[in-house]
Amino acid sequence: MESITASSWKERLQKRWDAFYLQWQIYSMTYFLEPWEKCLVIWKSISSVYLLYELNTCIYMLDPWEKRFVNAFIFAILGLLIFSSYTFLPGYTRKLVSAFLPAQSTLSDLDLDHQRSMEFNIH
């Protein structure tokens, strides 16, 4: 029984070390670069994400004007979706944003409810 726990302990330690080493490699690759090299790394990552977008939506085979038209249509639909969710579902949108960006949320929902109840003298 101890050999199983020892091997699982060693495996967990090895996984932690591998994760740490990978993070250190990524950090050291970008930390020691010049600013223009960092911009190049960011540009390459953005272009690779755009290439994946083109491949997944199959717009890589369209003409340039057709690509612009399809991209404009997709971004218009996305913009309308974001606008309508913010306009018609503000509470849910605020909760969603605070779930992804907790550092920007200064008052939680309970604090806001308490603040509203104090405004109307409801206890």
CSV table of N, CA, C and O in Angstrom, one decimal:
chain,number,residue,atom,x,y,z
A,1,MET,N,0.8,-1.2,0.0
A,1,MET,CA,0.0,0.0,0.0
A,1,MET,C,0.9,1.3,0.0
A,1,MET,O,0.5,2.2,-0.6
A,2,GLU,N,2.0,1.2,0.7
A,2,GLU,CA,2.8,2.4,0.8
A,2,GLU,C,3.5,2.7,-0.6
A,2,GLU,O,3.8,3.8,-0.9
A,3,SER,N,3.8,1.6,-1.3
A,3,SER,CA,4.4,1.9,-2.6
A,3,SER,C,3.5,2.6,-3.6
A,3,SER,O,3.9,3.4,-4.4
A,4,ILE,N,2.2,2.3,-3.4
A,4,ILE,CA,1.2,3.0,-4.3
A,4,ILE,C,1.2,4.5,-3.9
A,4,ILE,O,1.2,5.4,-4.7
A,5,THR,N,1.1,4.8,-2.6
A,5,THR,CA,1.1,6.2,-2.2
A,5,THR,C,2.4,6.9,-2.5
A,5,THR,O,2.4,8.1,-2.9
A,6,ALA,N,3.5,6.2,-2.4
A,6,ALA,CA,4.8,6.8,-2.7
A,6,ALA,C,4.9,7.1,-4.2
A,6,ALA,O,5.4,8.2,-4.6
A,7,SER,N,4.4,6.2,-5.0
A,7,SER,CA,4.5,6.5,-6.4
A,7,SER,C,3.5,7.6,-6.8
A,7,SER,O,3.8,8.4,-7.7
A,8,SER,N,2.3,7.6,-6.2
A,8,SER,CA,1.4,8.7,-6.6
A,8,SER,C,1.9,10.0,-6.1
A,8,SER,O,1.7,11.0,-6.7
A,9,TRP,N,2.6,10.0,-4.9
A,9,TRP,CA,3.2,11.2,-4.4
A,9,TRP,C,4.3,11.7,-5.4
A,9,TRP,O,4.4,12.9,-5.7
A,10,LYS,N,5.1,10.8,-5.9
A,10,LYS,CA,6.2,11.1,-6.8
A,10,LYS,C,5.6,11.6,-8.1
A,10,LYS,O,6.1,12.6,-8.7
A,11,GLU,N,4.5,11.0,-8.6
A,11,GLU,CA,3.9,11.5,-9.8
A,11,GLU,C,3.3,12.9,-9.6
A,11,GLU,O,3.4,13.7,-10.5
A,12,ARG,N,2.6,13.1,-8.5
A,12,ARG,CA,2.1,14.5,-8.3
A,12,ARG,C,3.2,15.5,-8.2
A,12,ARG,O,3.1,16.6,-8.7
A,13,LEU,N,4.3,15.2,-7.5
A,13,LEU,CA,5.5,16.1,-7.5
A,13,LEU,C,6.0,16.3,-8.9
A,13,LEU,O,6.4,17.4,-9.2
A,14,GLN,N,6.1,15.3,-9.7
A,14,GLN,CA,6.7,15.4,-11.0
A,14,GLN,C,5.7,16.3,-11.9
A,14,GLN,O,6.2,17.1,-12.6
A,15,LYS,N,4.4,16.1,-11.7
A,15,LYS,CA,3.5,17.0,-12.5
A,15,LYS,C,3.6,18.4,-12.0
A,15,LYS,O,3.6,19.3,-12.9
A,16,ARG,N,3.7,18.7,-10.7
A,16,ARG,CA,3.9,20.0,-10.3
A,16,ARG,C,5.2,20.7,-10.8
A,16,ARG,O,5.2,21.8,-11.2
A,17,TRP,N,6.3,19.9,-10.8
A,17,TRP,CA,7.5,20.4,-11.3
A,17,TRP,C,7.4,20.6,-12.8
A,17,TRP,O,7.9,21.7,-13.3
A,18,ASP,N,6.8,19.8,-13.5
A,18,ASP,CA,6.6,20.0,-15.0
A,18,ASP,C,5.8,21.3,-15.3
A,18,ASP,O,6.2,22.0,-16.1
A,19,ALA,N,4.8,21.5,-14.5
A,19,ALA,CA,4.0,22.7,-14.7
A,19,ALA,C,4.8,23.9,-14.3
A,19,ALA,O,4.8,24.9,-15.1
A,20,PHE,N,5.5,23.9,-13.2
A,20,PHE,CA,6.4,25.0,-12.8
A,20,PHE,C,7.4,25.3,-13.9
A,20,PHE,O,7.7,26.4,-14.3
A,21,TYR,N,8.1,24.2,-14.4
A,21,TYR,CA,9.1,24.4,-15.4
A,21,TYR,C,8.6,25.0,-16.7
A,21,TYR,O,9.2,25.8,-17.3
A,22,LEU,N,7.4,24.5,-17.1
A,22,LEU,CA,6.8,25.1,-18.3
A,22,LEU,C,6.5,26.6,-18.1
A,22,LEU,O,6.8,27.4,-19.0
A,23,GLN,N,5.9,27.0,-16.9
A,23,GLN,CA,5.7,28.4,-16.7
A,23,GLN,C,7.0,29.2,-16.7
A,23,GLN,O,7.0,30.3,-17.2
A,24,TRP,N,8.0,28.6,-16.1
A,24,TRP,CA,9.3,29.3,-16.0
A,24,TRP,C,9.9,29.5,-17.4
A,24,TRP,O,10.4,30.6,-17.8
A,25,GLN,N,9.7,28.5,-18.3
A,25,GLN,CA,10.2,28.6,-19.6
A,25,GLN,C,9.5,29.7,-20.4
A,25,GLN,O,10.1,30.5,-21.1
A,26,ILE,N,8.2,29.8,-20.2
A,26,ILE,CA,7.4,30.8,-20.9
A,26,ILE,C,7.8,32.2,-20.4
A,26,ILE,O,8.0,33.1,-21.1
A,27,TYR,N,7.9,32.3,-19.1
A,27,TYR,CA,8.3,33.6,-18.4
A,27,TYR,C,9.7,34.0,-18.9
A,27,TYR,O,9.9,35.2,-19.3
A,28,SER,N,10.6,33.1,-18.9
A,28,SER,CA,12.0,33.5,-19.3
A,28,SER,C,12.1,33.8,-20.7
A,28,SER,O,12.9,34.6,-21.1
A,29,MET,N,11.2,33.2,-21.6
A,29,MET,CA,11.3,33.5,-23.0
A,29,MET,C,10.8,34.9,-23.2
A,29,MET,O,11.4,35.6,-24.1
A,30,THR,N,9.8,35.4,-22.5
A,30,THR,CA,9.3,36.7,-22.8
A,30,THR,C,9.9,37.8,-21.9
A,30,THR,O,9.9,38.9,-22.3
A,31,TYR,N,10.5,37.4,-20.8
A,31,TYR,CA,11.1,38.4,-19.9
A,31,TYR,C,12.3,39.0,-20.5
A,31,TYR,O,12.6,40.2,-20.4
A,32,PHE,N,13.2,38.2,-21.1
A,32,PHE,CA,14.5,38.7,-21.5
A,32,PHE,C,14.5,39.2,-23.0
A,32,PHE,O,15.5,39.4,-23.6
A,33,LEU,N,13.3,39.4,-23.5
A,33,LEU,CA,13.2,39.9,-24.9
A,33,LEU,C,13.1,41.4,-24.9
A,33,LEU,O,12.7,42.0,-23.9
A,34,GLU,N,13.6,42.0,-26.0
A,34,GLU,CA,13.4,43.4,-26.2
A,34,GLU,C,12.0,43.7,-26.4
A,34,GLU,O,11.2,42.9,-26.8
A,35,PRO,N,11.6,45.0,-26.3
A,35,PRO,CA,10.2,45.4,-26.4
A,35,PRO,C,9.6,45.0,-27.8
A,35,PRO,O,8.5,44.6,-28.0
A,36,TRP,N,10.4,45.3,-28.9
A,36,TRP,CA,10.0,45.0,-30.2
A,36,TRP,C,9.8,43.5,-30.4
A,36,TRP,O,9.0,43.0,-31.2
A,37,GLU,N,10.6,42.7,-29.7
A,37,GLU,CA,10.5,41.2,-29.8
A,37,GLU,C,9.2,40.7,-29.1
A,37,GLU,O,8.6,39.8,-29.6
A,38,LYS,N,8.9,41.4,-28.0
A,38,LYS,CA,7.6,41.1,-27.3
A,38,LYS,C,6.5,41.3,-28.2
A,38,LYS,O,5.5,40.6,-28.3
A,39,CYS,N,6.5,42.5,-28.9
A,39,CYS,CA,5.4,42.8,-29.9
A,39,CYS,C,5.3,41.8,-31.0
A,39,CYS,O,4.2,41.4,-31.4
A,40,LEU,N,6.5,41.3,-31.4
A,40,LEU,CA,6.5,40.2,-32.4
A,40,LEU,C,5.9,39.0,-31.9
A,40,LEU,O,5.1,38.3,-32.6
A,41,VAL,N,6.2,38.6,-30.7
A,41,VAL,CA,5.6,37.4,-30.1
A,41,VAL,C,4.1,37.6,-30.0
A,41,VAL,O,3.3,36.6,-30.3
A,42,ILE,N,3.6,38.7,-29.5
A,42,ILE,CA,2.2,39.0,-29.4
A,42,ILE,C,1.5,39.0,-30.8
A,42,ILE,O,0.4,38.4,-31.0
A,43,TRP,N,2.2,39.6,-31.8
A,43,TRP,CA,1.6,39.6,-33.1
A,43,TRP,C,1.5,38.1,-33.7
A,43,TRP,O,0.5,37.8,-34.3
A,44,LYS,N,2.5,37.3,-33.4
A,44,LYS,CA,2.5,35.9,-33.9
A,44,LYS,C,1.3,35.2,-33.2
A,44,LYS,O,0.6,34.4,-33.9
A,45,SER,N,1.1,35.4,-32.0
A,45,SER,CA,0.0,34.7,-31.3
A,45,SER,C,-1.3,35.1,-31.8
A,45,SER,O,-2.2,34.3,-32.0
A,46,ILE,N,-1.5,36.4,-32.0
A,46,ILE,CA,-2.8,37.0,-32.5
A,46,ILE,C,-3.0,36.4,-33.9
A,46,ILE,O,-4.1,36.0,-34.3
A,47,SER,N,-2.0,36.4,-34.8
A,47,SER,CA,-2.1,35.9,-36.1
A,47,SER,C,-2.4,34.4,-36.1
A,47,SER,O,-3.2,33.9,-37.0
A,48,SER,N,-1.9,33.6,-35.2
A,48,SER,CA,-2.2,32.2,-35.1
A,48,SER,C,-3.7,32.0,-34.7
A,48,SER,O,-4.3,31.1,-35.2
A,49,VAL,N,-4.2,32.9,-33.8
A,49,VAL,CA,-5.6,32.8,-33.4
A,49,VAL,C,-6.5,33.1,-34.5
A,49,VAL,O,-7.5,32.5,-34.8
A,50,TYR,N,-6.1,34.1,-35.3
A,50,TYR,CA,-6.9,34.5,-36.5
A,50,TYR,C,-6.9,33.4,-37.5
A,50,TYR,O,-7.9,33.2,-38.2
A,51,LEU,N,-5.7,32.8,-37.7
A,51,LEU,CA,-5.7,31.6,-38.6
A,51,LEU,C,-6.6,30.5,-38.2
A,51,LEU,O,-7.3,29.9,-39.0
A,52,LEU,N,-6.6,30.2,-36.9
A,52,LEU,CA,-7.6,29.2,-36.4
A,52,LEU,C,-9.0,29.6,-36.6
A,52,LEU,O,-9.9,28.8,-37.0
A,53,TYR,N,-9.3,30.9,-36.5
A,53,TYR,CA,-10.7,31.4,-36.7
A,53,TYR,C,-11.0,31.2,-38.2
A,53,TYR,O,-12.1,30.8,-38.5
A,54,GLU,N,-10.1,31.6,-39.1
A,54,GLU,CA,-10.4,31.4,-40.5
A,54,GLU,C,-10.6,29.9,-40.9
A,54,GLU,O,-11.5,29.6,-41.7
A,55,LEU,N,-9.8,29.1,-40.3
A,55,LEU,CA,-9.9,27.6,-40.6
A,55,LEU,C,-11.2,27.0,-40.0
A,55,LEU,O,-11.9,26.2,-40.7
A,56,ASN,N,-11.6,27.5,-38.8
A,56,ASN,CA,-12.8,26.9,-38.2
A,56,ASN,C,-14.1,27.4,-38.9
A,56,ASN,O,-15.1,26.7,-38.9
A,57,THR,N,-14.1,28.6,-39.4
A,57,THR,CA,-15.2,29.2,-40.0
A,57,THR,C,-15.2,29.0,-41.5
A,57,THR,O,-16.2,29.3,-42.2
A,58,CYS,N,-14.2,28.4,-42.1
A,58,CYS,CA,-14.0,28.1,-43.5
A,58,CYS,C,-14.0,29.4,-44.4
A,58,CYS,O,-14.4,29.3,-45.5
A,59,ILE,N,-13.6,30.5,-43.8
A,59,ILE,CA,-13.5,31.7,-44.7
A,59,ILE,C,-12.2,31.9,-45.3
A,59,ILE,O,-11.9,32.8,-46.0
A,60,TYR,N,-11.3,30.9,-45.1
A,60,TYR,CA,-9.9,31.0,-45.7
A,60,TYR,C,-10.0,30.9,-47.2
A,60,TYR,O,-9.1,31.3,-47.9
A,61,MET,N,-11.1,30.3,-47.7
A,61,MET,CA,-11.1,30.0,-49.1
A,61,MET,C,-11.9,31.2,-49.9
A,61,MET,O,-12.0,31.1,-51.1
A,62,LEU,N,-12.4,32.2,-49.1
A,62,LEU,CA,-13.1,33.3,-49.8
A,62,LEU,C,-12.2,34.3,-50.3
A,62,LEU,O,-11.0,34.4,-49.9
A,63,ASP,N,-12.7,35.1,-51.2
A,63,ASP,CA,-12.0,36.3,-51.7
A,63,ASP,C,-11.9,37.3,-50.6
A,63,ASP,O,-12.6,37.3,-49.6
A,64,PRO,N,-10.9,38.3,-50.7
A,64,PRO,CA,-10.7,39.3,-49.7
A,64,PRO,C,-12.0,40.1,-49.4
A,64,PRO,O,-12.3,40.3,-48.2
A,65,TRP,N,-12.7,40.5,-50.4
A,65,TRP,CA,-13.9,41.3,-50.1
A,65,TRP,C,-15.0,40.4,-49.5
A,65,TRP,O,-15.8,40.9,-48.6
A,66,GLU,N,-15.1,39.1,-49.8
A,66,GLU,CA,-16.0,38.2,-49.1
A,66,GLU,C,-15.6,38.0,-47.7
A,66,GLU,O,-16.5,38.0,-46.8
A,67,LYS,N,-14.3,37.9,-47.4
A,67,LYS,CA,-13.9,37.8,-46.0
A,67,LYS,C,-14.3,39.0,-45.2
A,67,LYS,O,-14.8,38.9,-44.1
A,68,ARG,N,-14.1,40.2,-45.8
A,68,ARG,CA,-14.5,41.4,-45.0
A,68,ARG,C,-16.0,41.4,-44.8
A,68,ARG,O,-16.4,41.8,-43.7
A,69,PHE,N,-16.7,41.0,-45.8
A,69,PHE,CA,-18.2,41.0,-45.6
A,69,PHE,C,-18.6,40.0,-44.5
A,69,PHE,O,-19.4,40.4,-43.6
A,70,VAL,N,-18.1,38.8,-44.5
A,70,VAL,CA,-18.4,37.8,-43.5
A,70,VAL,C,-18.0,38.2,-42.1
A,70,VAL,O,-18.7,38.1,-41.2
A,71,ASN,N,-16.7,38.8,-42.0
A,71,ASN,CA,-16.2,39.2,-40.7
A,71,ASN,C,-17.1,40.4,-40.2
A,71,ASN,O,-17.4,40.4,-39.0
A,72,ALA,N,-17.5,41.3,-41.1
A,72,ALA,CA,-18.3,42.4,-40.6
A,72,ALA,C,-19.7,41.9,-40.1
A,72,ALA,O,-20.2,42.4,-39.1
A,73,PHE,N,-20.2,40.9,-40.8
A,73,PHE,CA,-21.5,40.4,-40.4
A,73,PHE,C,-21.4,39.7,-39.1
A,73,PHE,O,-22.2,39.9,-38.2
A,74,ILE,N,-20.3,38.9,-38.9
A,74,ILE,CA,-20.1,38.2,-37.6
A,74,ILE,C,-19.9,39.2,-36.5
A,74,ILE,O,-20.5,39.0,-35.4
A,75,PHE,N,-19.1,40.2,-36.7
A,75,PHE,CA,-18.8,41.2,-35.6
A,75,PHE,C,-20.0,42.0,-35.4
A,75,PHE,O,-20.3,42.5,-34.2
A,76,ALA,N,-20.9,42.3,-36.4
A,76,ALA,CA,-22.1,43.0,-36.2
A,76,ALA,C,-23.1,42.2,-35.3
A,76,ALA,O,-23.7,42.8,-34.3
A,77,ILE,N,-23.2,40.9,-35.6
A,77,ILE,CA,-24.1,40.1,-34.8
A,77,ILE,C,-23.5,40.0,-33.3
A,77,ILE,O,-24.3,40.1,-32.4
A,78,LEU,N,-22.2,39.9,-33.2
A,78,LEU,CA,-21.6,39.8,-31.9
A,78,LEU,C,-21.8,41.1,-31.1
A,78,LEU,O,-22.1,41.1,-29.9
A,79,GLY,N,-21.6,42.2,-31.8
A,79,GLY,CA,-21.8,43.5,-31.2
A,79,GLY,C,-23.3,43.7,-30.7
A,79,GLY,O,-23.6,44.3,-29.7
A,80,LEU,N,-24.2,43.4,-31.6
A,80,LEU,CA,-25.6,43.5,-31.2
A,80,LEU,C,-26.0,42.6,-30.0
A,80,LEU,O,-26.8,42.9,-29.2
A,81,LEU,N,-25.4,41.4,-30.0
A,81,LEU,CA,-25.6,40.5,-28.9
A,81,LEU,C,-25.1,41.1,-27.6
A,81,LEU,O,-25.8,41.0,-26.5
A,82,ILE,N,-23.9,41.6,-27.6
A,82,ILE,CA,-23.3,42.3,-26.4
A,82,ILE,C,-24.2,43.5,-26.0
A,82,ILE,O,-24.5,43.7,-24.8
A,83,PHE,N,-24.5,44.3,-27.0
A,83,PHE,CA,-25.3,45.5,-26.6
A,83,PHE,C,-26.7,45.1,-26.1
A,83,PHE,O,-27.1,45.7,-25.0
A,84,SER,N,-27.4,44.1,-26.7
A,84,SER,CA,-28.7,43.8,-26.2
A,84,SER,C,-28.6,43.1,-24.8
A,84,SER,O,-29.5,43.3,-24.0
A,85,SER,N,-27.6,42.3,-24.6
A,85,SER,CA,-27.5,41.7,-23.3
A,85,SER,C,-27.2,42.7,-22.2
A,85,SER,O,-27.7,42.6,-21.1
A,86,TYR,N,-26.4,43.8,-22.5
A,86,TYR,CA,-26.2,44.8,-21.6
A,86,TYR,C,-27.4,45.7,-21.4
A,86,TYR,O,-27.7,46.1,-20.3
A,87,THR,N,-28.2,45.9,-22.4
A,87,THR,CA,-29.4,46.8,-22.3
A,87,THR,C,-30.5,46.1,-21.6
A,87,THR,O,-31.1,46.6,-20.7
A,88,PHE,N,-30.8,44.8,-22.0
A,88,PHE,CA,-32.0,44.2,-21.5
A,88,PHE,C,-31.7,43.2,-20.3
A,88,PHE,O,-32.7,42.9,-19.6
A,89,LEU,N,-30.5,42.9,-20.1
A,89,LEU,CA,-30.2,42.0,-19.0
A,89,LEU,C,-29.0,42.6,-18.2
A,89,LEU,O,-28.0,42.0,-18.0
A,90,PRO,N,-29.1,43.8,-17.6
A,90,PRO,CA,-28.0,44.5,-17.0
A,90,PRO,C,-27.5,43.8,-15.8
A,90,PRO,O,-26.3,43.7,-15.5
A,91,GLY,N,-28.4,43.2,-15.0
A,91,GLY,CA,-28.0,42.5,-13.7
A,91,GLY,C,-27.2,41.3,-14.1
A,91,GLY,O,-26.2,41.0,-13.5
A,92,TYR,N,-27.7,40.5,-15.0
A,92,TYR,CA,-27.0,39.3,-15.4
A,92,TYR,C,-25.7,39.6,-16.1
A,92,TYR,O,-24.7,38.9,-15.8
A,93,THR,N,-25.6,40.6,-16.9
A,93,THR,CA,-24.4,41.0,-17.5
A,93,THR,C,-23.4,41.5,-16.5
A,93,THR,O,-22.2,41.1,-16.6
A,94,ARG,N,-23.8,42.2,-15.5
A,94,ARG,CA,-22.9,42.7,-14.5
A,94,ARG,C,-22.4,41.5,-13.7
A,94,ARG,O,-21.2,41.5,-13.3
A,95,LYS,N,-23.2,40.5,-13.4
A,95,LYS,CA,-22.7,39.3,-12.7
A,95,LYS,C,-21.7,38.5,-13.5
A,95,LYS,O,-20.8,38.0,-13.0
A,96,LEU,N,-22.0,38.5,-14.8
A,96,LEU,CA,-21.1,37.7,-15.7
A,96,LEU,C,-19.7,38.4,-15.8
A,96,LEU,O,-18.7,37.8,-15.7
A,97,VAL,N,-19.8,39.7,-15.9
A,97,VAL,CA,-18.5,40.5,-15.9
A,97,VAL,C,-17.8,40.4,-14.6
A,97,VAL,O,-16.5,40.2,-14.6
A,98,SER,N,-18.5,40.5,-13.5
A,98,SER,CA,-17.8,40.4,-12.2
A,98,SER,C,-17.3,39.0,-11.9
A,98,SER,O,-16.3,38.8,-11.2
A,99,ALA,N,-17.9,38.0,-12.6
A,99,ALA,CA,-17.4,36.6,-12.4
A,99,ALA,C,-16.0,36.4,-13.1
A,99,ALA,O,-15.1,35.7,-12.7
A,100,PHE,N,-15.9,37.1,-14.3
A,100,PHE,CA,-14.6,37.0,-15.0
A,100,PHE,C,-13.6,38.0,-14.6
A,100,PHE,O,-12.4,37.8,-14.7
A,101,LEU,N,-14.0,39.2,-14.0
A,101,LEU,CA,-13.1,40.2,-13.6
A,101,LEU,C,-13.5,40.6,-12.1
A,101,LEU,O,-14.0,41.6,-11.8
A,102,PRO,N,-13.1,39.7,-11.2
A,102,PRO,CA,-13.5,40.0,-9.8
A,102,PRO,C,-12.8,41.2,-9.2
A,102,PRO,O,-13.2,41.8,-8.2
A,103,ALA,N,-11.6,41.5,-9.7
A,103,ALA,CA,-10.8,42.6,-9.1
A,103,ALA,C,-11.5,44.0,-9.3
A,103,ALA,O,-11.4,44.9,-8.6
A,104,GLN,N,-12.3,44.1,-10.4
A,104,GLN,CA,-12.9,45.4,-10.7
A,104,GLN,C,-14.2,45.6,-9.9
A,104,GLN,O,-14.7,46.7,-9.8
A,105,SER,N,-14.8,44.5,-9.4
A,105,SER,CA,-16.0,44.6,-8.7
A,105,SER,C,-15.8,45.1,-7.3
A,105,SER,O,-15.1,44.5,-6.5
A,106,THR,N,-16.2,46.4,-7.0
A,106,THR,CA,-15.9,46.9,-5.7
A,106,THR,C,-17.0,46.6,-4.7
A,106,THR,O,-16.7,46.3,-3.5
A,107,LEU,N,-18.3,46.5,-5.2
A,107,LEU,CA,-19.4,46.1,-4.3
A,107,LEU,C,-20.0,44.8,-4.8
A,107,LEU,O,-20.3,44.6,-6.0
A,108,SER,N,-20.1,43.8,-3.9
A,108,SER,CA,-20.7,42.6,-4.3
A,108,SER,C,-22.3,42.8,-4.4
A,108,SER,O,-22.8,43.8,-4.0
A,109,ASP,N,-22.9,41.8,-4.8
A,109,ASP,CA,-24.4,41.9,-5.0
A,109,ASP,C,-25.1,42.0,-3.6
A,109,ASP,O,-26.1,42.7,-3.5
A,110,LEU,N,-24.5,41.3,-2.6
A,110,LEU,CA,-25.1,41.4,-1.3
A,110,LEU,C,-24.9,42.9,-0.7
A,110,LEU,O,-25.8,43.4,-0.1
A,111,ASP,N,-23.8,43.5,-1.0
A,111,ASP,CA,-23.5,44.8,-0.6
A,111,ASP,C,-24.5,45.8,-1.3
A,111,ASP,O,-25.0,46.7,-0.7
A,112,LEU,N,-24.7,45.6,-2.6
A,112,LEU,CA,-25.6,46.4,-3.3
A,112,LEU,C,-27.1,46.3,-2.8
A,112,LEU,O,-27.8,47.3,-2.7
A,113,ASP,N,-27.5,45.0,-2.5
A,113,ASP,CA,-28.8,44.8,-2.0
A,113,ASP,C,-29.0,45.5,-0.6
A,113,ASP,O,-30.0,46.1,-0.3
A,114,HIS,N,-27.9,45.4,0.2
A,114,HIS,CA,-27.9,46.0,1.5
A,114,HIS,C,-28.0,47.6,1.4
A,114,HIS,O,-28.7,48.2,2.1
A,115,GLN,N,-27.2,48.1,0.4
A,115,GLN,CA,-27.2,49.5,0.2
A,115,GLN,C,-28.6,50.0,-0.3
A,115,GLN,O,-29.1,51.0,0.2
A,116,ARG,N,-29.3,49.2,-1.2
A,116,ARG,CA,-30.6,49.6,-1.6
A,116,ARG,C,-31.6,49.6,-0.5
A,116,ARG,O,-32.5,50.4,-0.4
A,117,SER,N,-31.5,48.5,0.4
A,117,SER,CA,-32.4,48.4,1.5
A,117,SER,C,-32.2,49.6,2.5
A,117,SER,O,-33.2,50.0,3.1
A,118,MET,N,-31.0,50.0,2.6
A,118,MET,CA,-30.8,51.2,3.5
A,118,MET,C,-31.3,52.5,3.0
A,118,MET,O,-31.7,53.4,3.7
A,119,GLU,N,-31.3,52.6,1.6
A,119,GLU,CA,-31.8,53.8,1.0
A,119,GLU,C,-33.3,53.9,1.2
A,119,GLU,O,-33.9,55.0,1.4
A,120,PHE,N,-34.1,52.8,1.2
A,120,PHE,CA,-35.5,52.8,1.4
A,120,PHE,C,-35.9,52.5,2.9
A,120,PHE,O,-37.1,52.3,3.1
A,121,ASN,N,-34.9,52.5,3.8
A,121,ASN,CA,-35.1,52.2,5.2
A,121,ASN,C,-35.9,50.9,5.4
A,121,ASN,O,-36.8,50.8,6.2
A,122,ILE,N,-35.4,49.9,4.6
A,122,ILE,CA,-36.0,48.6,4.8
A,122,ILE,C,-34.9,47.7,5.5
A,122,ILE,O,-33.8,47.6,5.1
A,123,HIS,N,-35.3,47.1,6.6
A,123,HIS,CA,-34.4,46.3,7.4
A,123,HIS,C,-34.8,44.9,7.5
A,123,HIS,O,-35.9,44.5,7.7
